[in-house]
PDB file of C-alpha atoms and ligand atoms in Angstrom:
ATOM      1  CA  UNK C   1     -56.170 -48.600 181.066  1.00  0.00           C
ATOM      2  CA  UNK C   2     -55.323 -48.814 184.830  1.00  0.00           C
ATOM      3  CA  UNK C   3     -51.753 -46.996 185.413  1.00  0.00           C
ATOM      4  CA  UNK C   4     -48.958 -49.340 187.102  1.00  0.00           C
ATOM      5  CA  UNK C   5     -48.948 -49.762 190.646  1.00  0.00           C
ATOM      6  CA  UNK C   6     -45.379 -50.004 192.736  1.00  0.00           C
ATOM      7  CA  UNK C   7     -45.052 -49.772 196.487  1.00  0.00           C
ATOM      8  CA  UNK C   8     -42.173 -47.492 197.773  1.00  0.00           C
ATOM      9  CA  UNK C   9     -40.630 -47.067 201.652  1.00  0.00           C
ATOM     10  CA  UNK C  10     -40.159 -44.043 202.427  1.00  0.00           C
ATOM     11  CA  UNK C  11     -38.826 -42.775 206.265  1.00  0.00           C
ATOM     12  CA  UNK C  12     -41.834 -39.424 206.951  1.00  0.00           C
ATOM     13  CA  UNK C  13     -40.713 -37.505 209.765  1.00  0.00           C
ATOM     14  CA  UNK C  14     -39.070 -40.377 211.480  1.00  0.00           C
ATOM     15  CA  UNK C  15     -41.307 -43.155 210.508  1.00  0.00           C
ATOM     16  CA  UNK C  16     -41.010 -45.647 207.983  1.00  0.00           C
ATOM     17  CA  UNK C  17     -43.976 -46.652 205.965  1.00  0.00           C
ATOM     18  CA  UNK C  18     -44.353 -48.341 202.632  1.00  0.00           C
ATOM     19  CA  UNK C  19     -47.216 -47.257 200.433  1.00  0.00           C
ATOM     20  CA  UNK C  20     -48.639 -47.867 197.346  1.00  0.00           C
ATOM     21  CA  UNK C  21     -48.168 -45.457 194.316  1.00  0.00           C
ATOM     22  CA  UNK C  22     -50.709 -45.035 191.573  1.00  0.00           C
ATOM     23  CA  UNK C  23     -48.758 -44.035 188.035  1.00  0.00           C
ATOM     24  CA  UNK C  24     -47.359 -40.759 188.102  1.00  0.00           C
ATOM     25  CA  UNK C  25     -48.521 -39.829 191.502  1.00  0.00           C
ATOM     26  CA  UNK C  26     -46.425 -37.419 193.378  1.00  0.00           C
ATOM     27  CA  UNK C  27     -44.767 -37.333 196.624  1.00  0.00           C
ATOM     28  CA  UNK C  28     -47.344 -34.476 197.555  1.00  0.00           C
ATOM     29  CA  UNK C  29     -50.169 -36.491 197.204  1.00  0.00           C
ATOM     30  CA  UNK C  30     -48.853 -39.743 198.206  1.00  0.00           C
ATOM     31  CA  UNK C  31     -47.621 -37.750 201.410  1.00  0.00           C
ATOM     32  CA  UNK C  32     -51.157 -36.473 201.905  1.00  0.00           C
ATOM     33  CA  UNK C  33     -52.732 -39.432 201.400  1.00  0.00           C
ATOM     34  CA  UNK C  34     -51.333 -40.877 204.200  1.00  0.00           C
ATOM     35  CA  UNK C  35     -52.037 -38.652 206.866  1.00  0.00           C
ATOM     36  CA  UNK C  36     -49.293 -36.120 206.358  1.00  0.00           C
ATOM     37  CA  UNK C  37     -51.766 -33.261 205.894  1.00  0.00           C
ATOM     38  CA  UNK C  38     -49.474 -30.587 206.847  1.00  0.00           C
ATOM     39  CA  UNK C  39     -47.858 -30.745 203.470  1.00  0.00           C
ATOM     40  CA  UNK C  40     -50.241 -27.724 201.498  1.00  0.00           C
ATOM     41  CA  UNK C  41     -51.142 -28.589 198.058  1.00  0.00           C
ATOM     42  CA  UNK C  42     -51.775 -25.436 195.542  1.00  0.00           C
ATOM     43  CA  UNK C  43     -50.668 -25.092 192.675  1.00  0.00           C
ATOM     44  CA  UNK C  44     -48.836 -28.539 191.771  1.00  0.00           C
ATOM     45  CA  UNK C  45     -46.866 -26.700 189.314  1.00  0.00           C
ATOM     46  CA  UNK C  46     -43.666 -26.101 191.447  1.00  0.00           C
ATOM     47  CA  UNK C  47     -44.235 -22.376 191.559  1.00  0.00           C
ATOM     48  CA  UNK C  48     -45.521 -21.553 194.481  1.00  0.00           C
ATOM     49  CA  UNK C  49     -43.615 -23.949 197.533  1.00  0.00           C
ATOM     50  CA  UNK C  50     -46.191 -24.358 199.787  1.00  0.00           C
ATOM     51  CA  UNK C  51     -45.783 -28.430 199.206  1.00  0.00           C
ATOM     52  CA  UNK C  52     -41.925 -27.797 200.193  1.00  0.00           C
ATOM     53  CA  UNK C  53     -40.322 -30.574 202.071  1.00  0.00           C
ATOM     54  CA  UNK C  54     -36.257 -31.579 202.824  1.00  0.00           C
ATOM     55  CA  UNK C  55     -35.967 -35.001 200.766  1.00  0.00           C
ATOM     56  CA  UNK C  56     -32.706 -37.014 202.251  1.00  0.00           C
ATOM     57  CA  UNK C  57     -31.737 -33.536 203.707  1.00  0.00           C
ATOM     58  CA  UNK C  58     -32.310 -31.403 200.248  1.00  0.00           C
ATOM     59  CA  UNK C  59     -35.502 -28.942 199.866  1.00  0.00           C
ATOM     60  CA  UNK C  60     -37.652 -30.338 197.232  1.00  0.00           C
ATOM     61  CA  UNK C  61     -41.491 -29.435 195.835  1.00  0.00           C
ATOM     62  CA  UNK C  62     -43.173 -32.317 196.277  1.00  0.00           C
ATOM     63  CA  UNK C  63     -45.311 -31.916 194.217  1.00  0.00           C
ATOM     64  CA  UNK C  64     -42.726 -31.998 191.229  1.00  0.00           C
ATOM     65  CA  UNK C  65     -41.291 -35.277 192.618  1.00  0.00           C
ATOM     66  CA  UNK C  66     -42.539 -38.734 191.243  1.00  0.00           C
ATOM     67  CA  UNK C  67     -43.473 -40.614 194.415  1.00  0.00           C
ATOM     68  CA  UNK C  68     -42.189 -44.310 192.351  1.00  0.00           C
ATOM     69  CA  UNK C  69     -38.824 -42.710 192.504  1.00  0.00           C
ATOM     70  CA  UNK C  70     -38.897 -42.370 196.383  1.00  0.00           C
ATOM     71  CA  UNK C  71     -37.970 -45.572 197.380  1.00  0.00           C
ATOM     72  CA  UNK C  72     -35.549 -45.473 200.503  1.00  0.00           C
ATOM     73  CA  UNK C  73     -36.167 -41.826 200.719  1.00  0.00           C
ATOM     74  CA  UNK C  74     -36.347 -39.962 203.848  1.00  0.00           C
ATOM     75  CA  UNK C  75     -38.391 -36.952 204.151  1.00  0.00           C
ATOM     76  CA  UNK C  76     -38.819 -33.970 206.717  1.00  0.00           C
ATOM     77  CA  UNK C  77     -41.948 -32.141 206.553  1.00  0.00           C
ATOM     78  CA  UNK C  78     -43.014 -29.618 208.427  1.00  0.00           C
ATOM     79  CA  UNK C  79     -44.494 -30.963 211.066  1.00  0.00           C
ATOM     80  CA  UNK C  80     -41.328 -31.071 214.290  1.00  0.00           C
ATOM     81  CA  UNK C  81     -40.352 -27.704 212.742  1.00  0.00           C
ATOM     82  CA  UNK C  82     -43.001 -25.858 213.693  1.00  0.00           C
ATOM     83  CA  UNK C  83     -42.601 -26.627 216.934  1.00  0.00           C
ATOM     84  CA  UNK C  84     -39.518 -25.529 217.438  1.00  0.00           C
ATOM     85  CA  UNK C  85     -37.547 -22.333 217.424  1.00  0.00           C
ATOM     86  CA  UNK C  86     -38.441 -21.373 214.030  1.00  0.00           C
ATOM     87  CA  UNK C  87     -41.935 -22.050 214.310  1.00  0.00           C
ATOM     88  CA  UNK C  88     -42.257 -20.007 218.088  1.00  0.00           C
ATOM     89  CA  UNK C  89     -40.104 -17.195 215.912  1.00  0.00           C
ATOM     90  CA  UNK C  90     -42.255 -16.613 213.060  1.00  0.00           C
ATOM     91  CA  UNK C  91     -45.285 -16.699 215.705  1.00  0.00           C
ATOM     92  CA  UNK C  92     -43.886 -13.986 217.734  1.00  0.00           C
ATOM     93  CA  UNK C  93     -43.184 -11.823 214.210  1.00  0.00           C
ATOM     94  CA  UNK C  94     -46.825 -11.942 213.309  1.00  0.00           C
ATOM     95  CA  UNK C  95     -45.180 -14.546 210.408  1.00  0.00           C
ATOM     96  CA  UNK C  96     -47.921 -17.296 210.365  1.00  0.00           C
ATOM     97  CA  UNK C  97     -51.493 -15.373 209.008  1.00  0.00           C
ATOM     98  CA  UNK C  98     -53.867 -17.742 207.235  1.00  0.00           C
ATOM     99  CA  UNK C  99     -50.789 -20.351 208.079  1.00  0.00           C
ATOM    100  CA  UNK C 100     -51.418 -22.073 204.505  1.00  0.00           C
ATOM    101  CA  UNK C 101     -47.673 -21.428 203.609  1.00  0.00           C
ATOM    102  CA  UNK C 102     -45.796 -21.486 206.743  1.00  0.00           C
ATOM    103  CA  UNK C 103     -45.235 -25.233 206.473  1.00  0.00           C
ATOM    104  CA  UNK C 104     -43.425 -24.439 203.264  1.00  0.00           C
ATOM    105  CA  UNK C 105     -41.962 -21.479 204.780  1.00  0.00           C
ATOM    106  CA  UNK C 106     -40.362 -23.203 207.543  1.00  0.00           C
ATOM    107  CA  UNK C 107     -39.121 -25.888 205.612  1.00  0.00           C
ATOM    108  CA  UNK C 108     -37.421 -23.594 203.161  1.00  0.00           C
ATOM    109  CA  UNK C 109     -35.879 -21.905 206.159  1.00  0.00           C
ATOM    110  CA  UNK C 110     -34.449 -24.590 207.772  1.00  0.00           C
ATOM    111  CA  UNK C 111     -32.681 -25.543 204.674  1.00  0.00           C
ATOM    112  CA  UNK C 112     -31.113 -22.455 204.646  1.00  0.00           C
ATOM    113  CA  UNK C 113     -30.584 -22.356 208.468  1.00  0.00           C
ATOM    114  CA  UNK C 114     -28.551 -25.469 207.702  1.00  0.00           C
ATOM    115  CA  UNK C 115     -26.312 -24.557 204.918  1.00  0.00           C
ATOM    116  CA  UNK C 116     -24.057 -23.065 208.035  1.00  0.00           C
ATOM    117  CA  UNK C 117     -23.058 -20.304 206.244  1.00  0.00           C
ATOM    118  CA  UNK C 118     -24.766 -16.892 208.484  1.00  0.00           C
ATOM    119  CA  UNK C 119     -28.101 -15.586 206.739  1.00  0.00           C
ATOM    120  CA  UNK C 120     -27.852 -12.135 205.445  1.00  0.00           C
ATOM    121  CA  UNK C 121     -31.289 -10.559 204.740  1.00  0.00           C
ATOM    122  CA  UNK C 122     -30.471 -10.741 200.734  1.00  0.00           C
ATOM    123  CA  UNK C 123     -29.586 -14.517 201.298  1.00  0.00           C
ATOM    124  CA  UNK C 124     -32.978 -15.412 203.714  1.00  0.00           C
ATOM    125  CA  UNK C 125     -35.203 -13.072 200.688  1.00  0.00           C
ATOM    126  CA  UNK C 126     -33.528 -15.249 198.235  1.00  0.00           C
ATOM    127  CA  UNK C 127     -33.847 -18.493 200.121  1.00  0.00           C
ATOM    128  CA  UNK C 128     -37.204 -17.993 199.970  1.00  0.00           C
ATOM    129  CA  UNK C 129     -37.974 -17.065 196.618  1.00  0.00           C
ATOM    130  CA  UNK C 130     -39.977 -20.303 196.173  1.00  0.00           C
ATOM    131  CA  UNK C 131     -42.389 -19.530 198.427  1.00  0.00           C
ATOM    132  CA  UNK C 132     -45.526 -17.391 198.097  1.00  0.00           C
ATOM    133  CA  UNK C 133     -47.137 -15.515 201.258  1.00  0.00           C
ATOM    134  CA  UNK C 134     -50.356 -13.591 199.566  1.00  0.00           C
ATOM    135  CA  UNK C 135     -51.204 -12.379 203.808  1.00  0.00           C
ATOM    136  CA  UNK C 136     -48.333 -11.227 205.461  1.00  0.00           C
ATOM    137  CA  UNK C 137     -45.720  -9.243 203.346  1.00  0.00           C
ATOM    138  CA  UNK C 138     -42.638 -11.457 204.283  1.00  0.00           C
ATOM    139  CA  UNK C 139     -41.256  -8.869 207.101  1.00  0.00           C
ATOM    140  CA  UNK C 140     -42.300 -10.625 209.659  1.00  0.00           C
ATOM    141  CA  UNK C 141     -40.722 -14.218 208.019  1.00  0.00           C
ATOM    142  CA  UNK C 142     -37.292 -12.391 207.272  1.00  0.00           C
ATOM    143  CA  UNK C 143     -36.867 -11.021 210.704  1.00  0.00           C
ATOM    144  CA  UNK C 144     -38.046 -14.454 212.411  1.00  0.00           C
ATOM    145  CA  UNK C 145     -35.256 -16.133 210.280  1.00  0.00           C
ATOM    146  CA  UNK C 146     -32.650 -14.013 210.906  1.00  0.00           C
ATOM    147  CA  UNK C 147     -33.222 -13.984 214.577  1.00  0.00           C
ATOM    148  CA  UNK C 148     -33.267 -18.089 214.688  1.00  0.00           C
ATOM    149  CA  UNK C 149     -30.028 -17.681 212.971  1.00  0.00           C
ATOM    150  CA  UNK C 150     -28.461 -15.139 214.971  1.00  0.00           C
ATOM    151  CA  UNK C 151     -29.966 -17.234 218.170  1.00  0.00           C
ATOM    152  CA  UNK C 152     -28.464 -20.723 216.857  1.00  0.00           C
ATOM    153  CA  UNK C 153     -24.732 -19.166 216.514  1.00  0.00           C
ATOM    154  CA  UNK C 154     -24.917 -16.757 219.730  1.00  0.00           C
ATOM    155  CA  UNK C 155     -21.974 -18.983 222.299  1.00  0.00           C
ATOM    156  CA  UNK C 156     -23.834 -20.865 224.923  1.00  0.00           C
TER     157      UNK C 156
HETATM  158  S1  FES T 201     -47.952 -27.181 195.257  1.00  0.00           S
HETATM  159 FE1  FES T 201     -45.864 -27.658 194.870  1.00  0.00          FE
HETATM  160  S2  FES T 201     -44.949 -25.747 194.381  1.00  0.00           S
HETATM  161 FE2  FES T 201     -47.094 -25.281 194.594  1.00  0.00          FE
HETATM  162  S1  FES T 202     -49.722 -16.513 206.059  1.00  0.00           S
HETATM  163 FE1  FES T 202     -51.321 -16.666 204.563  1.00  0.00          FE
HETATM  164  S2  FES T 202     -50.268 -17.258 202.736  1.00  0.00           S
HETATM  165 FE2  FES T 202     -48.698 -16.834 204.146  1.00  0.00          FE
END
């Protein structure tokens, strides 16, 4: 038996789209079905946050979301956060190896970044306890965070 169809509009990274969702399909693959590719698939299990992305401003595994319950949502990948400061950060900390988690990574960081309370080490470690790095040790990530924190509340 085919599984319902619905169609859902979500707003991706600024732009709004309405798709089609198969069933139980989640927001990971409905994401990366429509182009949205920086948004890593692993494990699909919630355990390992590489599909992390900010859903109407709150981190979420996407893969662990049902895309049908999307509708209105908007979502922040990675994709204008690795361009900016915490993306150049993690690049200059020897943070971004095989790269497959650093969208997850920096997604997970920014959502601490944004709590506005300042990071301590303990708080960016447990911030991102969701997230697996098997290549580079997580040195690298923890300094790049708490020097993009430091940075963003240093006076201008
Ligand atoms: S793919 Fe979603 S947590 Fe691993
Ligand atoms: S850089 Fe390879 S998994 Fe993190």
């Amino acid at each position: 038996m085919n599984s319902p169809e619905a169609s859902v509009t979500l707003v991706v990274d600024g732009a709004r789209a309405t798709v089609a969702t198969i069933g139980p399909a989640s927001l990971l693959a409905v994401l990366r079905d429509h182009g949205h590719l920086v948004v890593k698939g692993a494990c699909e299990q919630g355990e390992c946050g590489s599909c992390s992305v900010l859903m109407d401003g709150a981190l979420v595994c996407s893969c662990l979301v049902a895309a049908a319950t999307c509708d209105g949502a908007t979502v922040q990948t990675a994709r204008s956060l690795l361009a900016d400061d915490l993306g150049a950060a993690l690049a200059r900390h020897g943070a971004v190896q095989c790269g497959f988690c650093t969208p997850g990574i920096v997604v997970a960081a920014e959502a601490a970044l944004a709590s506005g309370v300042a990071l301590t080490r303990a708080a960016v470690v447990d911030a991102l306890a969701g997230n697996l790095c098997r290549c580079t040790g997580y040195q690298g990530i923890i300094a790049a965070v708490l020097e993009v924190d430091a940075a963003r509340r240093a006076p201008r």
